The first five atom37 places (N, CA, C, CB, O) and aatype in JSON, in Angstrom:
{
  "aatype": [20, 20, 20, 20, 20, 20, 20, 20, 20, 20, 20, 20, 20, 20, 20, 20, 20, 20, 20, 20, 20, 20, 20, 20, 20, 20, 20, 20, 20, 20, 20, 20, 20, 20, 20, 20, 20, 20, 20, 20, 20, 20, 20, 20, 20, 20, 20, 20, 20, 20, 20, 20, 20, 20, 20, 20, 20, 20],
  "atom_mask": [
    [1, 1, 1, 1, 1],
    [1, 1, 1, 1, 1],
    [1, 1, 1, 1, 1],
    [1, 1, 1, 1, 1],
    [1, 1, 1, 1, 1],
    [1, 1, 1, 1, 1],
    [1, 1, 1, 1, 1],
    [1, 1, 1, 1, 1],
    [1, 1, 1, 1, 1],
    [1, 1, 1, 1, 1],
    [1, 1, 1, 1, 1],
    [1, 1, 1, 1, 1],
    [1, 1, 1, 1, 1],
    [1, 1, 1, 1, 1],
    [1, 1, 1, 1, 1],
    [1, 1, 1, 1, 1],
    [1, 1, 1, 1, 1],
    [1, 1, 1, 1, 1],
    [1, 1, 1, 1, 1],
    [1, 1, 1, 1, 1],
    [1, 1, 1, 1, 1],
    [1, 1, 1, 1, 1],
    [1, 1, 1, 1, 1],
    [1, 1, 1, 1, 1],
    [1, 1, 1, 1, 1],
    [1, 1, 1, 1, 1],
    [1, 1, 1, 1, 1],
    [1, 1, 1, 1, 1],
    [1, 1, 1, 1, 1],
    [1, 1, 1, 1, 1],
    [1, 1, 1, 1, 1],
    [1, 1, 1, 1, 1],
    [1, 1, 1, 1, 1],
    [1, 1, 1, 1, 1],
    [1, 1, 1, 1, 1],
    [1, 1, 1, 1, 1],
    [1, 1, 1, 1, 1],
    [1, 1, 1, 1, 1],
    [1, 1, 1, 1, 1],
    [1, 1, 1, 1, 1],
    [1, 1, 1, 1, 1],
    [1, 1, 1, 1, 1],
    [1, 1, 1, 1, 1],
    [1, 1, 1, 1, 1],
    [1, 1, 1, 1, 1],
    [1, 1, 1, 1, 1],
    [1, 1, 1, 1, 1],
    [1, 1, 1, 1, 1],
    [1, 1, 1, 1, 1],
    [1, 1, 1, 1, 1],
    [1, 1, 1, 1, 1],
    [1, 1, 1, 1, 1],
    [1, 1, 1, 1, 1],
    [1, 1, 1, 1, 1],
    [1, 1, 1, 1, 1],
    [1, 1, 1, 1, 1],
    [1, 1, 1, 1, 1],
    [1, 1, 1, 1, 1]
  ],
  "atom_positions": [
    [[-7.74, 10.77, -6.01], [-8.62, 11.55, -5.17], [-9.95, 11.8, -5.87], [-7.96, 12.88, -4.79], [-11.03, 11.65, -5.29]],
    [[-9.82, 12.21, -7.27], [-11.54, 12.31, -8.09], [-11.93, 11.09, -8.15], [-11.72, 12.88, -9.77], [-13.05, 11.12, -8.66]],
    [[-11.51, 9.55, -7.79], [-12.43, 8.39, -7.56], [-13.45, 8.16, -6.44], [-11.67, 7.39, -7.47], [-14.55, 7.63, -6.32]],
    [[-12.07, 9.16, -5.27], [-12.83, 8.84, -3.67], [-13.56, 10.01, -3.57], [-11.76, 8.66, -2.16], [-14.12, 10.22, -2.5]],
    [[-13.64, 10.67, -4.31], [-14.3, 11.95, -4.19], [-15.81, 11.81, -4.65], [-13.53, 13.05, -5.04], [-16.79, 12.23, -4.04]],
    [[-15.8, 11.11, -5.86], [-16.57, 11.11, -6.75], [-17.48, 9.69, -6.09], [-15.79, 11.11, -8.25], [-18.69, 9.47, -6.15]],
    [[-16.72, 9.15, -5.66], [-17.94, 7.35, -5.0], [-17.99, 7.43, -4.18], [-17.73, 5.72, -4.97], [-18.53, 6.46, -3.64]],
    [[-17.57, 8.4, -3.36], [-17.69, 8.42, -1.89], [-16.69, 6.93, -1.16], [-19.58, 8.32, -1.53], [-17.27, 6.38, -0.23]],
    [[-15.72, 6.51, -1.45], [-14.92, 5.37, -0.99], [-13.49, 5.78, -0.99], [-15.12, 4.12, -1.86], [-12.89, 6.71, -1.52]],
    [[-13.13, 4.69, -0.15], [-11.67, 4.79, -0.14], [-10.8, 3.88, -0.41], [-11.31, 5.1, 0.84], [-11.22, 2.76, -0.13]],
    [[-9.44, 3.92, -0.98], [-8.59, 3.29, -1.54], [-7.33, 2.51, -0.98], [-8.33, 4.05, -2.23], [-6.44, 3.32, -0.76]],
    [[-7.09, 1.67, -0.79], [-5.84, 0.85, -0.61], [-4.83, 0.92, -1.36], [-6.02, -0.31, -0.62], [-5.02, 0.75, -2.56]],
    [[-3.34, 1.22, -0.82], [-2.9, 1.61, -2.22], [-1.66, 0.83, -1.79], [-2.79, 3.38, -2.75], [-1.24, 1.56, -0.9]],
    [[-0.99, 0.03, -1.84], [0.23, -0.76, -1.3], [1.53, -0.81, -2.08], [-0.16, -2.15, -1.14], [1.74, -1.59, -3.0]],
    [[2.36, 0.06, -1.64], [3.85, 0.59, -2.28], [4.89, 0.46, -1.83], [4.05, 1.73, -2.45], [5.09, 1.08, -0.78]],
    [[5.66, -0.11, -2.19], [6.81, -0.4, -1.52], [7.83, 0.67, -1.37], [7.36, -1.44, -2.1], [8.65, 0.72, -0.45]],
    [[7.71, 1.48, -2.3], [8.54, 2.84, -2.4], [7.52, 3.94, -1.9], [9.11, 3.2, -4.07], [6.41, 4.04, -2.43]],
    [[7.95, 4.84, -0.76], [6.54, 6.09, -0.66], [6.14, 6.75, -1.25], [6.42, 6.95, -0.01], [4.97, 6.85, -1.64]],
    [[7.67, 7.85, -1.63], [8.0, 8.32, -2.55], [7.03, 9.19, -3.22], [8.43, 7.46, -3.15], [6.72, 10.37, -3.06]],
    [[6.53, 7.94, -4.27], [5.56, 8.28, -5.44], [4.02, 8.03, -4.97], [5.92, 7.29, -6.79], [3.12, 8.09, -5.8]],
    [[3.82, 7.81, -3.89], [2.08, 7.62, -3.36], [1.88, 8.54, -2.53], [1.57, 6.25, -2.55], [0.69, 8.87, -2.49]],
    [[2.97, 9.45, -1.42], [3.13, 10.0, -0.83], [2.22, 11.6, -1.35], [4.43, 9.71, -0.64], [1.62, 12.17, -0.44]],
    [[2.19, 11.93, -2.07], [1.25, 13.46, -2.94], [0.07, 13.18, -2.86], [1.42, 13.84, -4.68], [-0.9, 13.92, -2.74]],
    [[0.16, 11.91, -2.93], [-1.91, 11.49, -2.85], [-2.72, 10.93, -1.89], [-2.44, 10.43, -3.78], [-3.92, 10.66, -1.89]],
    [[-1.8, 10.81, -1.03], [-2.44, 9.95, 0.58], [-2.86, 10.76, 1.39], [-1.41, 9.11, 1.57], [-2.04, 11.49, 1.94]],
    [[-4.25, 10.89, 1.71], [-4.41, 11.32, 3.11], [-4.26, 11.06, 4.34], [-5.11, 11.47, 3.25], [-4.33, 11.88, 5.26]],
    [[-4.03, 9.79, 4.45], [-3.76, 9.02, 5.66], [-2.94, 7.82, 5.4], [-5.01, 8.6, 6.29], [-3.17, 7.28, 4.32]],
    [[-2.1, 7.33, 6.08], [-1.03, 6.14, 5.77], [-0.55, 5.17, 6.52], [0.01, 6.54, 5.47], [-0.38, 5.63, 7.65]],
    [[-0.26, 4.13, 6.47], [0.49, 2.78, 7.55], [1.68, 2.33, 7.14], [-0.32, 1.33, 7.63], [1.97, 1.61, 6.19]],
    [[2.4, 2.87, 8.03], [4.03, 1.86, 7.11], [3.64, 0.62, 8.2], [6.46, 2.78, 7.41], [3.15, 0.74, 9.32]],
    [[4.02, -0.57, 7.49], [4.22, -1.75, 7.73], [5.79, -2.41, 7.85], [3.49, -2.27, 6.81], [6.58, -2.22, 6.93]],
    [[6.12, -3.07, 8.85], [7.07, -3.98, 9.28], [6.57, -5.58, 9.26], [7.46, -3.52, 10.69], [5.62, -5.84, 10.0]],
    [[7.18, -6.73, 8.42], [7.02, -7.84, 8.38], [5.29, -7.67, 8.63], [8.02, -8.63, 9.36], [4.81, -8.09, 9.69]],
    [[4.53, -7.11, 7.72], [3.2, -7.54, 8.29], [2.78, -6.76, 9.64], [3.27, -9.12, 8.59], [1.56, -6.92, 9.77]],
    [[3.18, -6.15, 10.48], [2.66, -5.42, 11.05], [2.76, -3.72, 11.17], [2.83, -5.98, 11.87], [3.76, -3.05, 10.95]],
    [[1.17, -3.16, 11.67], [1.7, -1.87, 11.35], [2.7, -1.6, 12.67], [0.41, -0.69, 11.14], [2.72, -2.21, 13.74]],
    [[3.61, -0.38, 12.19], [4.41, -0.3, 12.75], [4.13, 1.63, 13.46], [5.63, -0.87, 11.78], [4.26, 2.16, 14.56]],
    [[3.74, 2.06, 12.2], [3.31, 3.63, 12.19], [2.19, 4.39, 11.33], [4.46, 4.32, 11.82], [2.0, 4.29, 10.12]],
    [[1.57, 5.11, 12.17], [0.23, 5.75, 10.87], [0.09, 7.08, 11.24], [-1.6, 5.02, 10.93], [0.61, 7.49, 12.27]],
    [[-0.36, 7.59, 10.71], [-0.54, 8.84, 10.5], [-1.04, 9.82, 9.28], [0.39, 9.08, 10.78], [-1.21, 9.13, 8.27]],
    [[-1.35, 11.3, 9.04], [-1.9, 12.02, 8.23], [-0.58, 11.65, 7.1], [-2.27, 13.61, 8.82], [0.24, 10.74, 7.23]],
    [[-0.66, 12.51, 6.13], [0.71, 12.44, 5.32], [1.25, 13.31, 5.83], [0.81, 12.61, 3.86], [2.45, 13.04, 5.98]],
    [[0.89, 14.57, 6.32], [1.95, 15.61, 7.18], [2.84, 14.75, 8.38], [0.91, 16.94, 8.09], [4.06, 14.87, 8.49]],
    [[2.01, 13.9, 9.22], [2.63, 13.64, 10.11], [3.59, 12.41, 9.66], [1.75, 13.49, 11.16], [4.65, 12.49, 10.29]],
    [[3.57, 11.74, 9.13], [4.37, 11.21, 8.4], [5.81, 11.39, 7.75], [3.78, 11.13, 7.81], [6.86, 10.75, 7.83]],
    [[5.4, 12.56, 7.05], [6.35, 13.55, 6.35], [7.67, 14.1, 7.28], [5.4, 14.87, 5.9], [8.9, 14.02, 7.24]],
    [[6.58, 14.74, 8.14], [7.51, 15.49, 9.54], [8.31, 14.26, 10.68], [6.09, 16.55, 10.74], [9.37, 14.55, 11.25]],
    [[7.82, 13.28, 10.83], [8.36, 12.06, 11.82], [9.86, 11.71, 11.0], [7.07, 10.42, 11.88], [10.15, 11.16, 9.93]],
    [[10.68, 12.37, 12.18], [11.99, 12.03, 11.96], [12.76, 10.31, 11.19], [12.38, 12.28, 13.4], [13.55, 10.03, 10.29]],
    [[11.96, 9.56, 12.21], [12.2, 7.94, 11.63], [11.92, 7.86, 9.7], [10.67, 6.7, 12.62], [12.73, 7.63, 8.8]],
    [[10.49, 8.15, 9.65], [10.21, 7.88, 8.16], [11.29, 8.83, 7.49], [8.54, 8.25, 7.66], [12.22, 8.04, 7.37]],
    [[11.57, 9.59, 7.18], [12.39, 10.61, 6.77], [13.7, 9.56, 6.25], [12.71, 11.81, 8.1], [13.97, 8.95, 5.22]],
    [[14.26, 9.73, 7.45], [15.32, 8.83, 7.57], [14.98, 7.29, 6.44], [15.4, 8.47, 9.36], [15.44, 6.89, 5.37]],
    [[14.02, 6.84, 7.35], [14.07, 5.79, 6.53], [13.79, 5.16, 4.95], [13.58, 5.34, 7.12], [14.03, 4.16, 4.27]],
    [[13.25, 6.22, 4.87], [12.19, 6.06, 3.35], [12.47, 7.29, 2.2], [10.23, 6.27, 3.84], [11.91, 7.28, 1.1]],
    [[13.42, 8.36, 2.63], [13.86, 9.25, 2.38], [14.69, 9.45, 1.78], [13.95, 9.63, 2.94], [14.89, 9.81, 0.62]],
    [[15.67, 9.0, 3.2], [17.35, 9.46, 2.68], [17.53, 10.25, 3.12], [17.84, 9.79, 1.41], [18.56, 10.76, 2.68]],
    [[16.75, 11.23, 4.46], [16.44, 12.51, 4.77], [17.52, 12.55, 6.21], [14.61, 12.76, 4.99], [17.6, 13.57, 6.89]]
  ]
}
């Protein structure tokens, strides 16, 4: 966040686990085979029953 803060830009960040990128994202795309599948804030993300489940364990 003090990079995009500081240059005024934004970051791509591509993880296969959320997990650990999830504290620092403001905004996000889970991907299926290459397409997006879902996006959203990280709250909404967080709260969407599917990701939970899926990426969770929730």
């Amino acid at each position: 966040k003090a990079i995009r803060d500081s240059k005024g830009i934004s970051i791509i960040i591509t993880e296969q686990y959320a997990r650990p990128v999830m504290p620092i994202i403001d905004y996000g795309y889970i991907l299926e085979n290459g397409s997006s599948v879902l996006m959203g804030t990280r709250e909404e993300l967080m709260d969407n029953p599917d990701v939970k489940s899926a990426y969770f364990g929730v």
